[in-house]
Amino acid sequence: MTAWTDSAGGRRARAILTSRPFLTLAIVVAVWIAASIASRGFGAYGHLRYLVELGAVIGLVAAGQTFVVIAGGIDLSVAAIVTVSAISLPLLSWQADPTGLASVLAVVALTTAIGVVNGLGVALLRVHPMIMTLAMATFLQGLLIIIAGGSAVTAENPLVHWLGNARPAGIPAGILLWIAVSVLVLTLMHATPFGARIFAMGANPLAASLSGVPIISTTLAVYGISGFTAGLAGVLVLGMNGQGYVGIGDPYLLASIAAVVLGGTSILGGLGTYAGTIPGAILLVTITALITVVNASPGWRSILFGSLILGLLLLSGREQARR
Amino acid sequence: MSIIPYARADGALYWQVQARRNIGVRSLFLVVLAFLIAYAVLFPGLFTVSGFAKFTQSWFPLALVAMAQAILMLTGGISLAIGATVSLGAVIAATTMGGPLGIAGGAAAVALAGLGIGAATGFIVVRLRLPAIVVTLAGSFIIGGAALLILPRPGGSIPAWLSDLLAGDTPAAFVLLVVVVLLWKLYLATPLGLSLYAAGENPVGAYRSGVPVDAARVAAYAISGLLSTGAGLFVAAQTGSGDPVIGTAFTLNSIAAAVLGGIGFLGGQGTMRGALAGSLLLSLMISVMFFLGFTPVAQYVAQGLIIIGAVAIPQFRKVQQ
Amino acid sequence: SQADAAAKCIKGDRKAPYTIGWANIYSVPTWMKQTQGTIEAEVEALKKQGLVDKLVVTDAQGDANVQIQQIQSMIDSNVDAIILIAGSSTAPARVIADACAKGIAIINFDSLVDTDQVTAKVNTDSSQWGDQAAKFLIDAIGGKGKILILNGPAGVSVSDDRRKGADAELKAHPDVKILAETNTPYNVAPAQEAVTSLLFANPEIDGILSLGGALSAGAVLALDKQGRDQVPITGENARQFLELWKEKGLKSWATMQPNWLGAFATYTAVQALEGKDVPAFVKIPLPVIDNSNIDQYLARAKDFPADGYIYSPYDEELFKKLLAQK
Amino acid sequence: MAPLLAARGVSKAFFGNPVLRDVSIALQPGRVHALLGENGAGKSTLINLLSGALRPDSGTIEVDGRAVARMTPALARQAGIAVVQQELSLTASLSIAENIGIGAYPKRFGLVDYKELAARAKAACKLVGLDEPLSTPVGNLSLGRRQMVEIAKALYRRPRVLILDEPTSSLSATETKILTDLLGRLRGEGVAILYISHRLNEVMALCQHVTVLKDGTCTADRSLEGTDAAGLVRLMVGRDPGDLFPKWQPSGSPGAAISVRGFSAGLMHDVDLDIGTGEVLGIGGLVGQGQEDLLLGLYGAIPARTVSATVNGVSGLPGNVPKANALGLAYVPADRKREGLHLIHPIITNMMLPSLARLPSLKLRSRKAERQKGRDLAAQLSIKGDLQRPAQALSGGNQQKVALAKWMPHDPLVLLLNDPTRGVDVETKREIYLMLRAFAAAGKAVVLLSSDTPELVHLCDRVAVVREGRVVRMIERAALSEEAIVSAAMGAERRKVAA
Ligand SMILES: Nc1ncnc2c1ncn2[C@@H]1O[C@H](COP(=O)(O)OP(=O)(O)OP(=O)(O)O)[C@@H](O)[C@H]1O
Ligand SMILES: Nc1ncnc2c1ncn2[C@@H]1O[C@H](COP(=O)(O)OP(=O)(O)OP(=O)(O)O)[C@@H](O)[C@H]1O
Ligand SMILES: [Mg+2]
Ligand SMILES: [Mg+2]
């Protein structure tokens, strides 16, 4: 009963300290400290900064994925959307646009539209999200055959280059972008009626619909957001690598799902927060980097990677019981 | 308790229940049938023994992994490690069967590995209450890593006569599939097997009714592992060798087949016959599109449309009714 | 006459114009797309000569099992020749043997299958690739120093062969210390990520042995972004890498898996069907790009996709010469 | 004689909140034992302890006078204890027979003996009047039928002890009759029965002994002889009860809230209906005749057609839920767990959802205002405890209150209610009734679909009786009686006319 009598502030502090996002963050910090002791260079500021920058790509993809998963779906087309974004940006370049902003907007509008089509399939055709987005990924592969290599022009987009390489005030632009998106996403998720509808839809779509949640438009919005953030991630990854290529998005499908779940969002929908996905994304790139510097055969490295994820999941990943 | 009268036994119940289960997948059956007919028209050689044999051989491993995925999804689980487990089964088969263990020993090793991995995964997911999707994602790296340790590059061998037996010009794969399906029906007729549905859909209620919920779920993972390494063994026989990454694509395909077949994600929804039909559709689609002369771009687009269509059309029919 | 044709699998019962099947493993990557371009061009040329009437293309979407099924469909539809990039070095062996038994000409190129039941295999020598790359690098760092090795994906024969090919040279130079090795897909992003982490873990690096694809571009970008001096590096003919090479003024060496292997395989298939004897293995000499001829390649860069490969020029004369070698 | 099943001094707390404190209960053979208490008093928790679904923190469970160290559901079954939960333990995709036998299948060579199962399940079904084919998936059944399957499932186990948790709350009058007869016979066979219900007349008719829980402690354990309904309520709430039903007063004001002609939706077809402002319109009839579709169709939750329609002055049906809400319609579903609530979400989130669904998507929320509103609503409907807890931690009755409360900030003009007092204790029922009358008196409309006929009689201005998808009779206040409703529902008059 003591919990009731605590001050509101104390209760709040305790709630934060025992929350999944905080736990995931604590694990990240612990892994960083342990790894820096083992390998001096790992803990260098530059390296940690690089890890966070890499985490930004996963984090962006996982932002949309978090929305979709909380809304009770899943988006298996994010990898293909990242690739489409990175590949088609050079195709959508205009001479008249010296900043490159117009092309970026055009590409992101395209990927958002792709997401909305996913939403249409899920909401109107009532195709299961996994099937709809898998089919969308297949469509996009066909699209890529047509557009890939279509442009002989390297991506010389100033904005994209800036995003991938600039460090205003010593902070990589990609991280700044991620911070901005995170603030927006967290606000949208937890401080707007739209966010409340998504949680309701994910926890119990029937009850949500009977409570007046507009299921169709909310679904469209959710998948649209996922297309949007995956498109942004594509732009960022294009900037970081200087060149898009087919397959550039591939690593981000499972990574985005893993980041979401490691961050404590329930894969069954209705519960979770992007605040957990953020450390989840950083955790994933951290583990990957850790594995890279370990000298072992590919088989052992793979085993080590899997075991680490499993171990960390044990620390943070209990599913809440339902029903 | 004499007031509870004892009605005359009615032997038809089992078959009535079985017939009921077709209802949800009828339209998928129709779609599959249409593709089968199209295939037979495009390729009359299907009706020769070897034509039929080859056709079932390409379907068989996908059918097995679809079952492996479906049984998990029925309990409310899922596995992203199916592909890696198939690979592991293949490399174990290819490294043991030609050696001192022999065919029987190799097959036993494959089966044990499948059961063991499945049971371990099941234990972790069920008893430690961790989300299956990430546990099996981690598992896919561990299992895939083990496959790489056993066979760092494609190689190994399967005795030629076994390859010819399983994947030659006889419909052995079809016979095997029938056997597997019969075994599944048998399992589903045991109390533990039938508990799958209850454990998946309403675990709390099932537990209160005295159902061994955890045991049913762990058993499902073990069986799933067995089916996956079994598929690996078959792939090894079909190809005459082992490849440590041969199974990768089976993970997503198994999910696609199961969901296409009407298996739901929340557990307890769907039937194995649906999952099998889903896998058959995926397999048929490839051949039919080939004979229709589709270019790769058209193949991708058509494949997406067929998958969506097979799921959406029944929905439309439902709405219209 | 055709009846006693020497080439394997050829029975001499097939008449021009031929139907050619291309069993591709995955048609989306740019390398594949470029390769398909050379095949289509070759088919056009052969059509004009009345030798080919149709090209059937399949895409296994990266799945070796699907590729087997598609080759089976090609057999079922009785194509005259199959040209093949294998999704696994072992898996398609049996279905290929079936095709061979049916008298279908089979030309396997790029990713090869461990079987002799094919009309011909066409490829560069992966082992030689590794060997030459190692030689260059060891030379470039003066026979001693600390290096990183970047490999393609694990469990795949090509990357394994290239790595093994480098072994002899590396063993012969005990002063060359291998700091770390990685296995990643042949792509820029994963290579850049891995190399960046390795750079922080290993402050001193003298050279990078990069064994193919776009791995080298990733490594160069990683060095550049971390403000480190570029070091000698090996690579492949990816346009991005060649451009970075020039831009950063690298001392480098690259070879290639020429995309015209596809055209050549098509040509070879038709030659075999026409009753010509073709060697069981056509070894394509590795074209070398180094600081002496890099400009020639870059001069043609605009004809190639930005994320593609700048391959060496080819013509029918070259093909004839290759087929004539024993 | 030793009781067949007993709890001795059991206590149970959830996350430090005590739910049961030192409670004892003894079930004797041949006796129907009532367990009464307000919503959240701990009744379900107690039966969960008795049946092994939960383990007590202290105290013991005894079977035949012997303490059982670790009771589990499987052990309980072996001891002949069967529990009827509220359609909670069924699996929708399995057939009736498979559901009935689950956890206790007859076996032959290790396989389920379907022949034997069919025989035994059929026998159990017959007892409860279930005549659907045994192979029917339970998912295809209505709530009431599912409840009957649940009862059949308990009987199948040939119990010595039968525990029923609110078995009648979703049953029709006929089904309730079948059940009460059945329990009488079982009692005659020496079965010990524990019966939980909020319907006191049922308890009076059926039970011999009563245990009353209040806030987790036992406040009475005595014979029912010589007690009347008012006495029971006194035992439960600790003071003299008011009348359950508020005194009816006319409140109808001229004007139509909803008016439809030729309305069809789901099972309902060709219905003409006027719902006046200021009235409580009852919807009666046997379960499953299409009443629910009438509500859902008006609410825009299922497709509906009309020849003409006016809803709160706007012509045409709303067509979808957000539009219906905008027109001032609100709907409280019958199945609160599946359709009404987000069980995993905090109570306050549940309460705020309809309001949030209405606000512009990107307007910033004020958590403070929401908390205030939540506290007000909780006070208004006496929902106790921390509003940040998930709704699934509430007892069934309190969940029902939340399902109703969430519409209040909306200030709806028309309340469409689908069996809103199911599983609700008498005191709360009374509060709800008062609320509904006050609501009507304020010039708004209430459509009350109810399986509880007395409720319809005492509360409504008019009752529309539905049979086979049509409104077969509109009974005005003056003619309103239980007999009138039942006979219209059964189609008695038509037969009379025909004869
Ligand atoms: N698993 C649980 N976790 C937390 N609290 C619980 C849990 N189960 C029950 N409670 C709480 O215990 C109290 C008693 O619940 P219980 O279900 O036993 O009440 P009840 O008497 O059956 O009520 P009703 O008449 O509404 O069915 C309630 O306040 C409920 O919120
Ligand atoms: N996961 C859970 N978390 C918290 N409480 C739970 C949970 N599951 C069940 N409960 C509690 O267990 C008790 C028994 O569940 P049950 O659904 O039988 O409730 P009930 O009070 O009988 O409701 P109803 O009257 O609708 O049947 C309820 O009080 C419910 O609050
Ligand atoms: Mg209760
Ligand atoms: Mg209750």
CSV table of C-alpha atoms and ligand atoms in Angstrom, one decimal, chain D residues 39-40 43-44 86 165-166 196 198 336-337 395-397 423-424, ligand 4:
chain,number,residue,atom,x,y,z
D,39,ASN,CA,-19.2,-6.1,-7.9
D,40,GLY,CA,-15.6,-6.6,-7.0
D,43,LYS,CA,-16.7,-13.8,-5.6
D,44,SER,CA,-15.0,-14.8,-8.7
D,86,GLN,CA,-18.9,-16.9,-18.1
D,165,ASP,CA,-20.4,-17.9,-11.8
D,166,GLU,CA,-23.3,-15.8,-13.0
D,196,ILE,CA,-23.3,-16.8,-8.0
D,198,HIS,CA,-26.9,-10.8,-9.1
D,336,ARG,CA,-18.0,-5.8,-22.8
D,337,LYS,CA,-14.8,-7.8,-22.9
D,395,SER,CA,-14.5,-7.2,-11.7
D,396,GLY,CA,-17.1,-7.8,-14.4
D,397,GLY,CA,-19.7,-5.4,-13.0
D,423,GLY,CA,-23.5,-9.1,-14.3
D,424,VAL,CA,-24.1,-5.8,-12.4
E,4,MG,MG,-18.8,-10.9,-12.6
